[in-house]
Tab-separated table of C-alpha atoms in Angstrom:
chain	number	residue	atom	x	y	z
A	183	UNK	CA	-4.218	17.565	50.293
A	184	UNK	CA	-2.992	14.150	49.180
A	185	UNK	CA	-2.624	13.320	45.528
A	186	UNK	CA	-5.813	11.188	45.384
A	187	UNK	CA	-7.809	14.373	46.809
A	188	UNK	CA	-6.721	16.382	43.791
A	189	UNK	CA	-8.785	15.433	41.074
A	190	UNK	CA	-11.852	15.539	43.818
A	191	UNK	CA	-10.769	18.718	44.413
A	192	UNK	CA	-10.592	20.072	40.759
A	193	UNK	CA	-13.692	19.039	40.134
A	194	UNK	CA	-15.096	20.481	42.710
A	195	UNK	CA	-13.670	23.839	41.819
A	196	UNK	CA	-14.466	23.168	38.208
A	197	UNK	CA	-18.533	22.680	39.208
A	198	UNK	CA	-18.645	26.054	41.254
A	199	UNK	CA	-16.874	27.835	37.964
A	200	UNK	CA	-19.461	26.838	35.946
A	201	UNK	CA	-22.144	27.372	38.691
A	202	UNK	CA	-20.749	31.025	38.875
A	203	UNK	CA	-20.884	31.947	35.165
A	204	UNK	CA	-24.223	30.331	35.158
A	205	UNK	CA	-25.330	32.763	37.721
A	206	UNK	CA	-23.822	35.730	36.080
A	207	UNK	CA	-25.044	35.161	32.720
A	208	UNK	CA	-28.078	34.915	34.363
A	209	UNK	CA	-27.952	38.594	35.103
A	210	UNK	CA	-26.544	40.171	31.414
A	211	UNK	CA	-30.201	40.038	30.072
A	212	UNK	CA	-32.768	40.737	32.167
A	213	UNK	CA	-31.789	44.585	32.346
A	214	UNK	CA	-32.451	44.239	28.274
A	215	UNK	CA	-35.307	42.317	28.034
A	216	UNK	CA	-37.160	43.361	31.005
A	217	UNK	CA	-37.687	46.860	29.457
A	218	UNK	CA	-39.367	46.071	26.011
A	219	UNK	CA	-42.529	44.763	27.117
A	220	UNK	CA	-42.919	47.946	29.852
A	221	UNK	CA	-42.347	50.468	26.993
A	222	UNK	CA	-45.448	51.462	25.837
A	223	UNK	CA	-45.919	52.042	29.716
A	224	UNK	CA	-43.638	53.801	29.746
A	225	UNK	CA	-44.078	55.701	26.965
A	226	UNK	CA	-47.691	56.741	28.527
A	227	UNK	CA	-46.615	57.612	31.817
A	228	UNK	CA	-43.710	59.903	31.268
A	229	UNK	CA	-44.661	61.789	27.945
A	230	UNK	CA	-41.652	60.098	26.158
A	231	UNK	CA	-41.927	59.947	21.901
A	232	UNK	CA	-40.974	57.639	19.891
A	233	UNK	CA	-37.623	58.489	18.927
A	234	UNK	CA	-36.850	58.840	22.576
A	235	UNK	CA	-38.365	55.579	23.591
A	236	UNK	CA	-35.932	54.142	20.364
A	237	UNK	CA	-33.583	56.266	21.702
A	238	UNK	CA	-33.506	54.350	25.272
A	239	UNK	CA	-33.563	51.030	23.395
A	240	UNK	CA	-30.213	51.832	21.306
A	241	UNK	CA	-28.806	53.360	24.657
A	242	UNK	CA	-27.930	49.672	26.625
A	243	UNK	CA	-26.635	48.287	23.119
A	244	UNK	CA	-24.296	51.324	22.389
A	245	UNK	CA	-22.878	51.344	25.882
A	246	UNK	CA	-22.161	47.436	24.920
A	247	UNK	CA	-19.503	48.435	22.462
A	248	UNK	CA	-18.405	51.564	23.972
A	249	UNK	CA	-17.586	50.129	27.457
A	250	UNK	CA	-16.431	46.215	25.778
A	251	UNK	CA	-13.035	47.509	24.818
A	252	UNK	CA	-12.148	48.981	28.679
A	253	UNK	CA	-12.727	45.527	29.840
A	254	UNK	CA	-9.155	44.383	28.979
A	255	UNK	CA	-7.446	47.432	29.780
A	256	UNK	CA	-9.364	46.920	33.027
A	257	UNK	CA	-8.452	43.294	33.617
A	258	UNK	CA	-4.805	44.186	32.920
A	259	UNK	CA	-4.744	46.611	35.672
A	260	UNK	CA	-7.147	45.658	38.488
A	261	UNK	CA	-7.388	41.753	37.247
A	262	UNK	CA	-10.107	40.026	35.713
A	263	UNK	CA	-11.970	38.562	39.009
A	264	UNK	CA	-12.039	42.638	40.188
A	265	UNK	CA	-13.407	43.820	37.253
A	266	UNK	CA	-16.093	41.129	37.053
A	267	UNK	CA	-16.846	42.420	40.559
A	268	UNK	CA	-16.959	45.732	39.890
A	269	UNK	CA	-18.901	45.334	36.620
A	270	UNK	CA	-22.043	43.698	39.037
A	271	UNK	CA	-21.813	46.332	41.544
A	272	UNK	CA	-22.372	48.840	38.514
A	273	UNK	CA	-25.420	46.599	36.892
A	274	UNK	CA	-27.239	46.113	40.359
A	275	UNK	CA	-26.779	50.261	41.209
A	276	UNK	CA	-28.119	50.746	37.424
A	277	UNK	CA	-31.211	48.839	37.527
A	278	UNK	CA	-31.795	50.791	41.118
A	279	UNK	CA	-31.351	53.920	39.696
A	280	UNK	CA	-33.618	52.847	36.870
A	281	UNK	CA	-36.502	52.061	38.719
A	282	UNK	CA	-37.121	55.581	39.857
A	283	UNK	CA	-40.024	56.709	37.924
A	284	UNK	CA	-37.847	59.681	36.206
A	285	UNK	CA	-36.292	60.424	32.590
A	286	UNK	CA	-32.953	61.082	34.130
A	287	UNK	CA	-33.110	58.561	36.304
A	288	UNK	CA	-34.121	55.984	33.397
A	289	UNK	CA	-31.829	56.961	31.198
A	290	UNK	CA	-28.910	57.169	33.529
A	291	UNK	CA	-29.544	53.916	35.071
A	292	UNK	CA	-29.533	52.316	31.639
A	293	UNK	CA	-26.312	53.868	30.619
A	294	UNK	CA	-24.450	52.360	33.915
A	295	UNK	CA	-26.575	49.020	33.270
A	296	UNK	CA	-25.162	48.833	29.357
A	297	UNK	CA	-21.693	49.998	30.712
A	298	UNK	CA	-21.854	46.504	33.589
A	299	UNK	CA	-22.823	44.197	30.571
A	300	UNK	CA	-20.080	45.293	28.139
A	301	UNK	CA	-17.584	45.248	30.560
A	302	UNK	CA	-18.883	41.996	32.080
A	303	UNK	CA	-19.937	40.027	28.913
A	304	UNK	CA	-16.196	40.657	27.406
A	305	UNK	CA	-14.421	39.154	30.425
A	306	UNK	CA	-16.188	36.160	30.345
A	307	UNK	CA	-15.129	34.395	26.916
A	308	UNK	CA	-11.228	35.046	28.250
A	309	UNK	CA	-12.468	33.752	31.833
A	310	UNK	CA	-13.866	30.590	30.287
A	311	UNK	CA	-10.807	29.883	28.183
A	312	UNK	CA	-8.086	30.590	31.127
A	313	UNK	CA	-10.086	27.971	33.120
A	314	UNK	CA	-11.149	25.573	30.664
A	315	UNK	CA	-8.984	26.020	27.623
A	316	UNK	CA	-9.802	22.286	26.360
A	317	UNK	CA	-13.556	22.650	26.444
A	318	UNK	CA	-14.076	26.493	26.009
A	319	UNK	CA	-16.362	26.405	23.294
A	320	UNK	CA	-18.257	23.952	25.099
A	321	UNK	CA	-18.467	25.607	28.350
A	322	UNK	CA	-19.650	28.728	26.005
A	323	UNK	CA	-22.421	26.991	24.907
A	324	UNK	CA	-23.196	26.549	28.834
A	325	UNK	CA	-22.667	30.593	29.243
A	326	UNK	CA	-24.667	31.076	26.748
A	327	UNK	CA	-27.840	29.332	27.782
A	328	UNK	CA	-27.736	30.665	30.990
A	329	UNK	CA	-28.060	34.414	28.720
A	330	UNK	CA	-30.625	33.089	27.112
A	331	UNK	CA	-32.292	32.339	30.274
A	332	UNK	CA	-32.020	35.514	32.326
A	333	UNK	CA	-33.119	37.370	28.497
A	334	UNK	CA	-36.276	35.002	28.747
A	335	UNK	CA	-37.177	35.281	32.267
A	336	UNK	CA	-36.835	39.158	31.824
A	337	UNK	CA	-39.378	39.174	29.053
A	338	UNK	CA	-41.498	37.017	30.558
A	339	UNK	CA	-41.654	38.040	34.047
A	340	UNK	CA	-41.489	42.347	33.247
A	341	UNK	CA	-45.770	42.832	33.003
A	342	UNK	CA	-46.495	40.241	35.676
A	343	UNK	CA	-43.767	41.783	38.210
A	344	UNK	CA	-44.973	45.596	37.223
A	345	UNK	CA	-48.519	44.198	37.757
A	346	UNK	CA	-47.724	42.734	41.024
A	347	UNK	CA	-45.191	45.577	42.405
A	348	UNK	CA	-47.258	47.745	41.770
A	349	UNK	CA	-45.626	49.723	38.634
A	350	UNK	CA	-43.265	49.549	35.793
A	351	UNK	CA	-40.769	51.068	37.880
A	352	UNK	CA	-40.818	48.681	40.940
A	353	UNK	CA	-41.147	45.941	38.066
A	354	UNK	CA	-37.311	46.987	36.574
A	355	UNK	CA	-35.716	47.851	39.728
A	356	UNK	CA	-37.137	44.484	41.393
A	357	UNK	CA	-33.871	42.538	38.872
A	358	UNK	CA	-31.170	44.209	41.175
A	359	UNK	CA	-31.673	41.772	43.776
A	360	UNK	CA	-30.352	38.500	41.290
A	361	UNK	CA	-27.962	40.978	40.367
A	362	UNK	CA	-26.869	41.623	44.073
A	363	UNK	CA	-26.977	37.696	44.517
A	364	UNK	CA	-24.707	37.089	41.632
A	365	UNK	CA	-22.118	39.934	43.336
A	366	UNK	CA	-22.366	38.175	46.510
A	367	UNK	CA	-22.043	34.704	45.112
A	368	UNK	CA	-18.944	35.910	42.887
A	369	UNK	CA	-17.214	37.841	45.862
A	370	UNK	CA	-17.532	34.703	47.546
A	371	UNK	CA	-16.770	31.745	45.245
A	372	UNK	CA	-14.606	33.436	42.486
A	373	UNK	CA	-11.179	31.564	41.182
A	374	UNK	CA	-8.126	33.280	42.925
A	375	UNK	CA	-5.050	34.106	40.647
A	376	UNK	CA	-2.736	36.564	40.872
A	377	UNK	CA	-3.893	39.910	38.614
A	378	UNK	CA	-0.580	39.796	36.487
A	379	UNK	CA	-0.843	36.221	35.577
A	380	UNK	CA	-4.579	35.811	35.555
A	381	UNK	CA	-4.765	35.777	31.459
A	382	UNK	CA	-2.289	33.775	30.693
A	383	UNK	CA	-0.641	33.922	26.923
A	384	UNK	CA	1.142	36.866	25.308
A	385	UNK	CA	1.737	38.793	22.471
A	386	UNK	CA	-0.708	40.244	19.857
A	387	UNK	CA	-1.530	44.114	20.861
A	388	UNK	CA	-4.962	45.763	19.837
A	389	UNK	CA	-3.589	47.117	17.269
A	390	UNK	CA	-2.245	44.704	15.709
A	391	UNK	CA	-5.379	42.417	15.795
A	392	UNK	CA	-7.095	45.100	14.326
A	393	UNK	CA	-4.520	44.685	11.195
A	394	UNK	CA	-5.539	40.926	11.020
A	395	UNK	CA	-8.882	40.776	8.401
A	396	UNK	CA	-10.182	37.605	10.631
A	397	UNK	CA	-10.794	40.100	13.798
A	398	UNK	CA	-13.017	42.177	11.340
A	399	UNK	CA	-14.602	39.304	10.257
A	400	UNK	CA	-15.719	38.078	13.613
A	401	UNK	CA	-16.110	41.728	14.817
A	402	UNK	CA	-19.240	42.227	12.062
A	403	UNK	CA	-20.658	39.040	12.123
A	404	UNK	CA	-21.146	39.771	16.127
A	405	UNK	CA	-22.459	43.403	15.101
A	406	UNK	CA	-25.073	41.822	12.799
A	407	UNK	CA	-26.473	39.145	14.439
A	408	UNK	CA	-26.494	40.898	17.370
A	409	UNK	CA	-28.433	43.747	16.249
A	410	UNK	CA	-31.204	41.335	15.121
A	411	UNK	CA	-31.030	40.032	19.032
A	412	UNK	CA	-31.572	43.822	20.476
A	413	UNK	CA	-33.843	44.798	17.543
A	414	UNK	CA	-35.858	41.833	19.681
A	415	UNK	CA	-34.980	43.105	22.931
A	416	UNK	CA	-36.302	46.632	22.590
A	417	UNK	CA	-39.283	46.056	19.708
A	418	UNK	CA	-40.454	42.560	19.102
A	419	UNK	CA	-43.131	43.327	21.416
A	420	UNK	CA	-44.156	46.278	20.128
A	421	UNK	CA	-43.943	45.154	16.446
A	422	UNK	CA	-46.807	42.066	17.782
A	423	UNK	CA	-49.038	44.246	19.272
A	424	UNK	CA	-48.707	46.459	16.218
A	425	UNK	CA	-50.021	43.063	14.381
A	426	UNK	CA	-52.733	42.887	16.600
A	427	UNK	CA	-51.736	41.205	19.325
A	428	UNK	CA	-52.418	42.438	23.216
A	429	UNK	CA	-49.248	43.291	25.275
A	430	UNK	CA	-49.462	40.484	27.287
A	431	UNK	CA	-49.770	38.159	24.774
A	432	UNK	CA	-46.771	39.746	23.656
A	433	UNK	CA	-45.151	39.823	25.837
A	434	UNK	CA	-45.347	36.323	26.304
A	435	UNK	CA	-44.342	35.460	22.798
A	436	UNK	CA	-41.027	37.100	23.392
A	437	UNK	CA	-40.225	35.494	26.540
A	438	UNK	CA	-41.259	32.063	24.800
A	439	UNK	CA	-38.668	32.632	21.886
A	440	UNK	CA	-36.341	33.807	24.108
A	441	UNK	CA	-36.584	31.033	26.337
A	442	UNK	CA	-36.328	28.340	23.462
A	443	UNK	CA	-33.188	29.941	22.474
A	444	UNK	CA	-31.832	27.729	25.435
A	445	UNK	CA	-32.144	24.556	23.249
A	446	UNK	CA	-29.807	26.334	20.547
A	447	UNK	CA	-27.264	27.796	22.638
A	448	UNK	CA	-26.556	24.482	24.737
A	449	UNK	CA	-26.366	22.188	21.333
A	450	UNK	CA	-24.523	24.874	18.582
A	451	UNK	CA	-21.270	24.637	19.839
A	452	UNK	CA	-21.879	20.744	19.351
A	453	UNK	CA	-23.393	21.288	16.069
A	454	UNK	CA	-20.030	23.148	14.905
A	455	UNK	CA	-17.663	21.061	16.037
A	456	UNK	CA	-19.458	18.124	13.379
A	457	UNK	CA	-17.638	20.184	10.157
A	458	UNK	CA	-14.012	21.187	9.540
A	459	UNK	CA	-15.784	24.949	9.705
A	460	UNK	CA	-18.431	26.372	11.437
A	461	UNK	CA	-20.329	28.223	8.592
A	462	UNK	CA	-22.822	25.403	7.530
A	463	UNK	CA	-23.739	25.696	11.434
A	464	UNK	CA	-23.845	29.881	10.951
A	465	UNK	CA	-26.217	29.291	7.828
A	466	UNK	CA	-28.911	27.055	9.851
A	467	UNK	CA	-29.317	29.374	12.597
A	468	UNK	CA	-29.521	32.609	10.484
A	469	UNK	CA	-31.480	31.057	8.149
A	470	UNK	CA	-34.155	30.080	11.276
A	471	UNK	CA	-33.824	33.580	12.488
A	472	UNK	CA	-35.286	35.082	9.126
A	473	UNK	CA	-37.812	32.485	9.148
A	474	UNK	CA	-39.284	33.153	12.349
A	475	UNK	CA	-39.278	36.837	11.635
A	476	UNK	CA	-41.136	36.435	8.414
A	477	UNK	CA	-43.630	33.954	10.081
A	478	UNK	CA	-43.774	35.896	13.289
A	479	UNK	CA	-44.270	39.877	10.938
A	480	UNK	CA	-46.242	38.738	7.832
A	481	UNK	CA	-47.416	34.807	7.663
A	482	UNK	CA	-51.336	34.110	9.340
A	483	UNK	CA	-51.343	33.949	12.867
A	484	UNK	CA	-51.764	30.105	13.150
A	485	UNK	CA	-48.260	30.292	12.297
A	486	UNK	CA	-47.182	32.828	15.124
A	487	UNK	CA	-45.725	29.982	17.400
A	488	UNK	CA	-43.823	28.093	14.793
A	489	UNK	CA	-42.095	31.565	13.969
A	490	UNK	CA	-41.599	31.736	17.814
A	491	UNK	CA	-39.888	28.520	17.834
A	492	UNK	CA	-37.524	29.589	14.893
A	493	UNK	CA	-36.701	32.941	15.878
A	494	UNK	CA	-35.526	31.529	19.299
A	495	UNK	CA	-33.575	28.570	17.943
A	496	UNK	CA	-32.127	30.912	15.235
A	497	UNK	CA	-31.048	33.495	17.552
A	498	UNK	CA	-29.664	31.038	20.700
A	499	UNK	CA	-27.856	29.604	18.287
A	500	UNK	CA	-26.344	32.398	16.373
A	501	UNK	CA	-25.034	34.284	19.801
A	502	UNK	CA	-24.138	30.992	21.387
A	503	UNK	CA	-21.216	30.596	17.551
A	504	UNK	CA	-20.386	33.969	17.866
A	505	UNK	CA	-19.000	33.727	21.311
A	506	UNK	CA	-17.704	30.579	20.433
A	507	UNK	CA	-15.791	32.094	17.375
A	508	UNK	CA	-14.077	34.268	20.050
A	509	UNK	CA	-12.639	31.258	21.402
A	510	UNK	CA	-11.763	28.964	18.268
A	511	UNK	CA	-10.430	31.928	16.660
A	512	UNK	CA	-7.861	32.517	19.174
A	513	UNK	CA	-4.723	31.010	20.636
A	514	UNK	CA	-4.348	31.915	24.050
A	515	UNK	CA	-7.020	33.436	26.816
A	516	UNK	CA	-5.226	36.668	26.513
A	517	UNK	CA	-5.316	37.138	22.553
A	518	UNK	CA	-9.359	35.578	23.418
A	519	UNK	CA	-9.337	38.895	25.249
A	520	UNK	CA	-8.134	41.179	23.025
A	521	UNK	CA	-10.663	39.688	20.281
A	522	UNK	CA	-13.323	39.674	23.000
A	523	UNK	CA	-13.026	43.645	23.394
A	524	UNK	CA	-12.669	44.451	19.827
A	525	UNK	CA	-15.538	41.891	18.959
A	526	UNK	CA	-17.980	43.028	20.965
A	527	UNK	CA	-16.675	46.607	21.414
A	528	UNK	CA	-17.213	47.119	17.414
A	529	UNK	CA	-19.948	44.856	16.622
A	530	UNK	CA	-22.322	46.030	19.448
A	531	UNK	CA	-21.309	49.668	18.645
A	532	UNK	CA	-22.700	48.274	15.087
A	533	UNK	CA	-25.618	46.533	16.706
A	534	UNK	CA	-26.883	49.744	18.094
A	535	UNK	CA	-27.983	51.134	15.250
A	536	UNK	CA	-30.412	48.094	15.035
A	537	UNK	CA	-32.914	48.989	17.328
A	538	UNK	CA	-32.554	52.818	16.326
A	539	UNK	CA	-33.298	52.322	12.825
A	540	UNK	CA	-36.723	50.033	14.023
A	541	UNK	CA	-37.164	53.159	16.099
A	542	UNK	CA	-37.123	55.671	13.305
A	543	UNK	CA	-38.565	53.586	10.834
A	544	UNK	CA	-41.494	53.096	13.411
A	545	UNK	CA	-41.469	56.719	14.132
A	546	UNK	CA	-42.238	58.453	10.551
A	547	UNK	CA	-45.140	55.315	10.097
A	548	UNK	CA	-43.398	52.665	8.037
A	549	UNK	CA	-45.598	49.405	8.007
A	550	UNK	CA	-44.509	45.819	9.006
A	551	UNK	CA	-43.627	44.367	5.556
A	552	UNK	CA	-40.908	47.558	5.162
A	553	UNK	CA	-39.765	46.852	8.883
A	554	UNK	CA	-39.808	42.511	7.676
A	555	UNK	CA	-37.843	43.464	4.697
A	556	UNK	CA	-34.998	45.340	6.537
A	557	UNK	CA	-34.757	42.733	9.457
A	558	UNK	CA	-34.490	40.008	6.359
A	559	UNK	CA	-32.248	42.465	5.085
A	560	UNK	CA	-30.012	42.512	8.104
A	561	UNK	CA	-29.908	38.357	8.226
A	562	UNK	CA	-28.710	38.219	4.739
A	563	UNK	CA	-25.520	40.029	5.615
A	564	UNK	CA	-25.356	38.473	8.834
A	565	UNK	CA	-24.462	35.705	6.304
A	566	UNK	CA	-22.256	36.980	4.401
A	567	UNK	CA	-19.943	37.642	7.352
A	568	UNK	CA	-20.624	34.688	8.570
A	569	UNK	CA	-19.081	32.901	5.475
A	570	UNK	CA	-15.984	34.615	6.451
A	571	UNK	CA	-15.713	34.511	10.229
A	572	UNK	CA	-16.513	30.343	10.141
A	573	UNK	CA	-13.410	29.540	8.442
A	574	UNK	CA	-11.313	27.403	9.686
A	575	UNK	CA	-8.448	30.151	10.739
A	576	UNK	CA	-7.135	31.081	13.979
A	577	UNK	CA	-4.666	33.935	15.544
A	578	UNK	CA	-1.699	32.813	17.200
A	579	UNK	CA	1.226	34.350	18.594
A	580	UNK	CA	4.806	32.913	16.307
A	581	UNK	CA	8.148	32.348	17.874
A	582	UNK	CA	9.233	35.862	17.064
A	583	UNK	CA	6.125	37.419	19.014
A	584	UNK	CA	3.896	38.645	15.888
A	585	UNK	CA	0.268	37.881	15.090
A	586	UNK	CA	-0.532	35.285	12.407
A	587	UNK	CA	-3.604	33.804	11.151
A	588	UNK	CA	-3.045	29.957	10.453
């Protein structure tokens, strides 16, 4: 390859990158979303209560934060690109096994699909920054979209495909295949590096992130926006038809939002680089978030769609800058990492207790304004992290090898 073929050639191998994380954020929703507008189907067909249809909500979320933190130990030892792989093998055998119209079977296949997201959504930030470390938080914004995407096609497409397959349970299982294609695809096109070297950068252990207060900072602003985005997940729909609403309709709405988070999560990292900080940025798209909520839970229901609209910007936004934080607040693609795993790891261990909280709340009776009042609740401290976490501070590895904030 001649010198003028290079830069032909880097971009070329710069468009499939993108192209693949496109395609597997494509599959780190639909294994969420898909489920909450099936549960009351669920619910009917196998018996299940309340608590344990809540129960089956929190599951995928708490597997998020328990499995996050293997995914550098992981990478370390088997490399990144191996893990990734190994992580969509596990999602495509979980949403199998979770189409088999059986408790154990359900609940077992979402355990192994929680455990493929939390390893696989960690990875990614550190990929993104190892291969583009000038325009990471760019490129997240890209990421990020294509989550939103796969979250709104799952909503979306669940009742129509259980309708059309014949049952819930062909419905679920039928998401395997995109999760197979994205295996095959990755197998396939995947950056080659060598596992010791693939996450470049040193220095910084877990444990001594976990002494730094800006890793806690980012940690619970993740856990508490995040736990609005699953409270969505596993009970937006149910909380509409509770208003009145059919479950199609529903349905529907949720998809809609979801899908209109694309707009957000595309133009936030934009919107963020416009300040020194990025907590005037956090503040719009919380602030949208417990709009739509109120608009969507309490307001008339001429208003449902504009609370649609918010709730989606709000929350495409607000995942898209906390990804993004992983990757301004960081140095090097291997301390991006290392945040990554405690990030995620902790705040969707946090987030978890979202969706079970909706599911007690919903199980001893409590109405919709209580329910409105503890989601508003949850986006006013969403804020107050967020006040933190947006500073303009970073963690860096010094000359003698510690970790510093600057």
């Amino acid at each position: 390859m001649t010198v003028t073929d290079a830069p032909r050639a880097d971009r070329r191998a710069l468009l499939v990158f993108i192209g693949l994380m496109v395609l597997v954020g494509l599959n780190l929703r639909p294994a969420l979303s898909s489920l909450a507008p099936v549960l009351t189907r669920i619910q009917q067909d196998m018996g299940l209560s309340a608590l344990s249809i809540g129960a089956l909500t929190t599951l995928p979320v708490l597997c998020l934060g328990l499995f996050a933190p293997l995914a550098p130990w992981l990478a370390k030892r088997l490399g990144p690109e191996t893990t990734l792989s190994a992580a969509l093998l596990l999602l495509a055998s979980g949403l199998l096994l979770r189409g088999i119209a059986a408790t154990t079977a359900l609940f077992i296949g979402t355990l192994m699909v929680g455990a493929a997201i939390g390893i696989a959504g960690t990875l990614l930030p550190a990929l993104v920054k190892r291969e583009l470390p000038a325009g990471a938080d760019l490129m997240t914004g890209v990421y990020t979209m294509a989550l939103c995407l796969g979250g709104a096609l799952g909503a979306g497409l669940s009742i129509p495909l259980a309708d059309a397959l014949g049952g819930w349970s062909a419905g679920l299982a039928s998401w395997s295949a995109l999760a197979a294609l994205g295996l095959v695809a990755w197998l396939t096109l995947m950056p080659r590096h060598d596992g010791a070297t693939a996450l470049p950068g040193g220095g910084g252990s877990t444990r001594e992130l976990l002494g730094q207060p800006l890793a806690w900072q980012v940690m619970l602003f993740m856990g508490s926006q995040s736990s609005l985005a699953y409270i969505v997940f596993g009970w937006l729909p149910t909380l509409l038809v509770a208003r009145g609403y059919s479950e199609a309709e529903a349905g529907w709405m949720m998809g809609a939002s979801v899908m209109v988070q694309l707009i957000s999560a595309l133009s936030a990292p934009w919107l963020a680089r416009l300040g020194r900080d990025q907590r005037p940025a956090l503040l719009i798209v919380l602030g949208c978030v417990g709009a739509g909520f109120w608009l969507l839970l309490q307001a008339p229901a001429a208003w449902r769609w504009p609370g649609v609209v918010l709730l989606g910007l709000g929350q495409g936004g607000g995942f898209s800058l906390a990804l993004t934080l992983i990757v301004l607040r960081t140095g090097n693609s291997r301390l991006a990492g290392k945040l990554s795993g405690i990030a995620q790891g902790g705040g969707y261990t946090l987030a978890a207790m979202g969706p079970l909280g909706i599911g007690v709340m919903l199980q001893f009776g409590v109405g919709l304004p209580s329910v409105t009042l503890v989601l508003l609740g949850i986006v006013a401290t969403s804020m107050g992290f967020a006040l933190f976490a947006g500073r303009n501070r970073r963690l860096e590895v010094d000359a003698a090898g510690g970790l510093v904030t600057r």
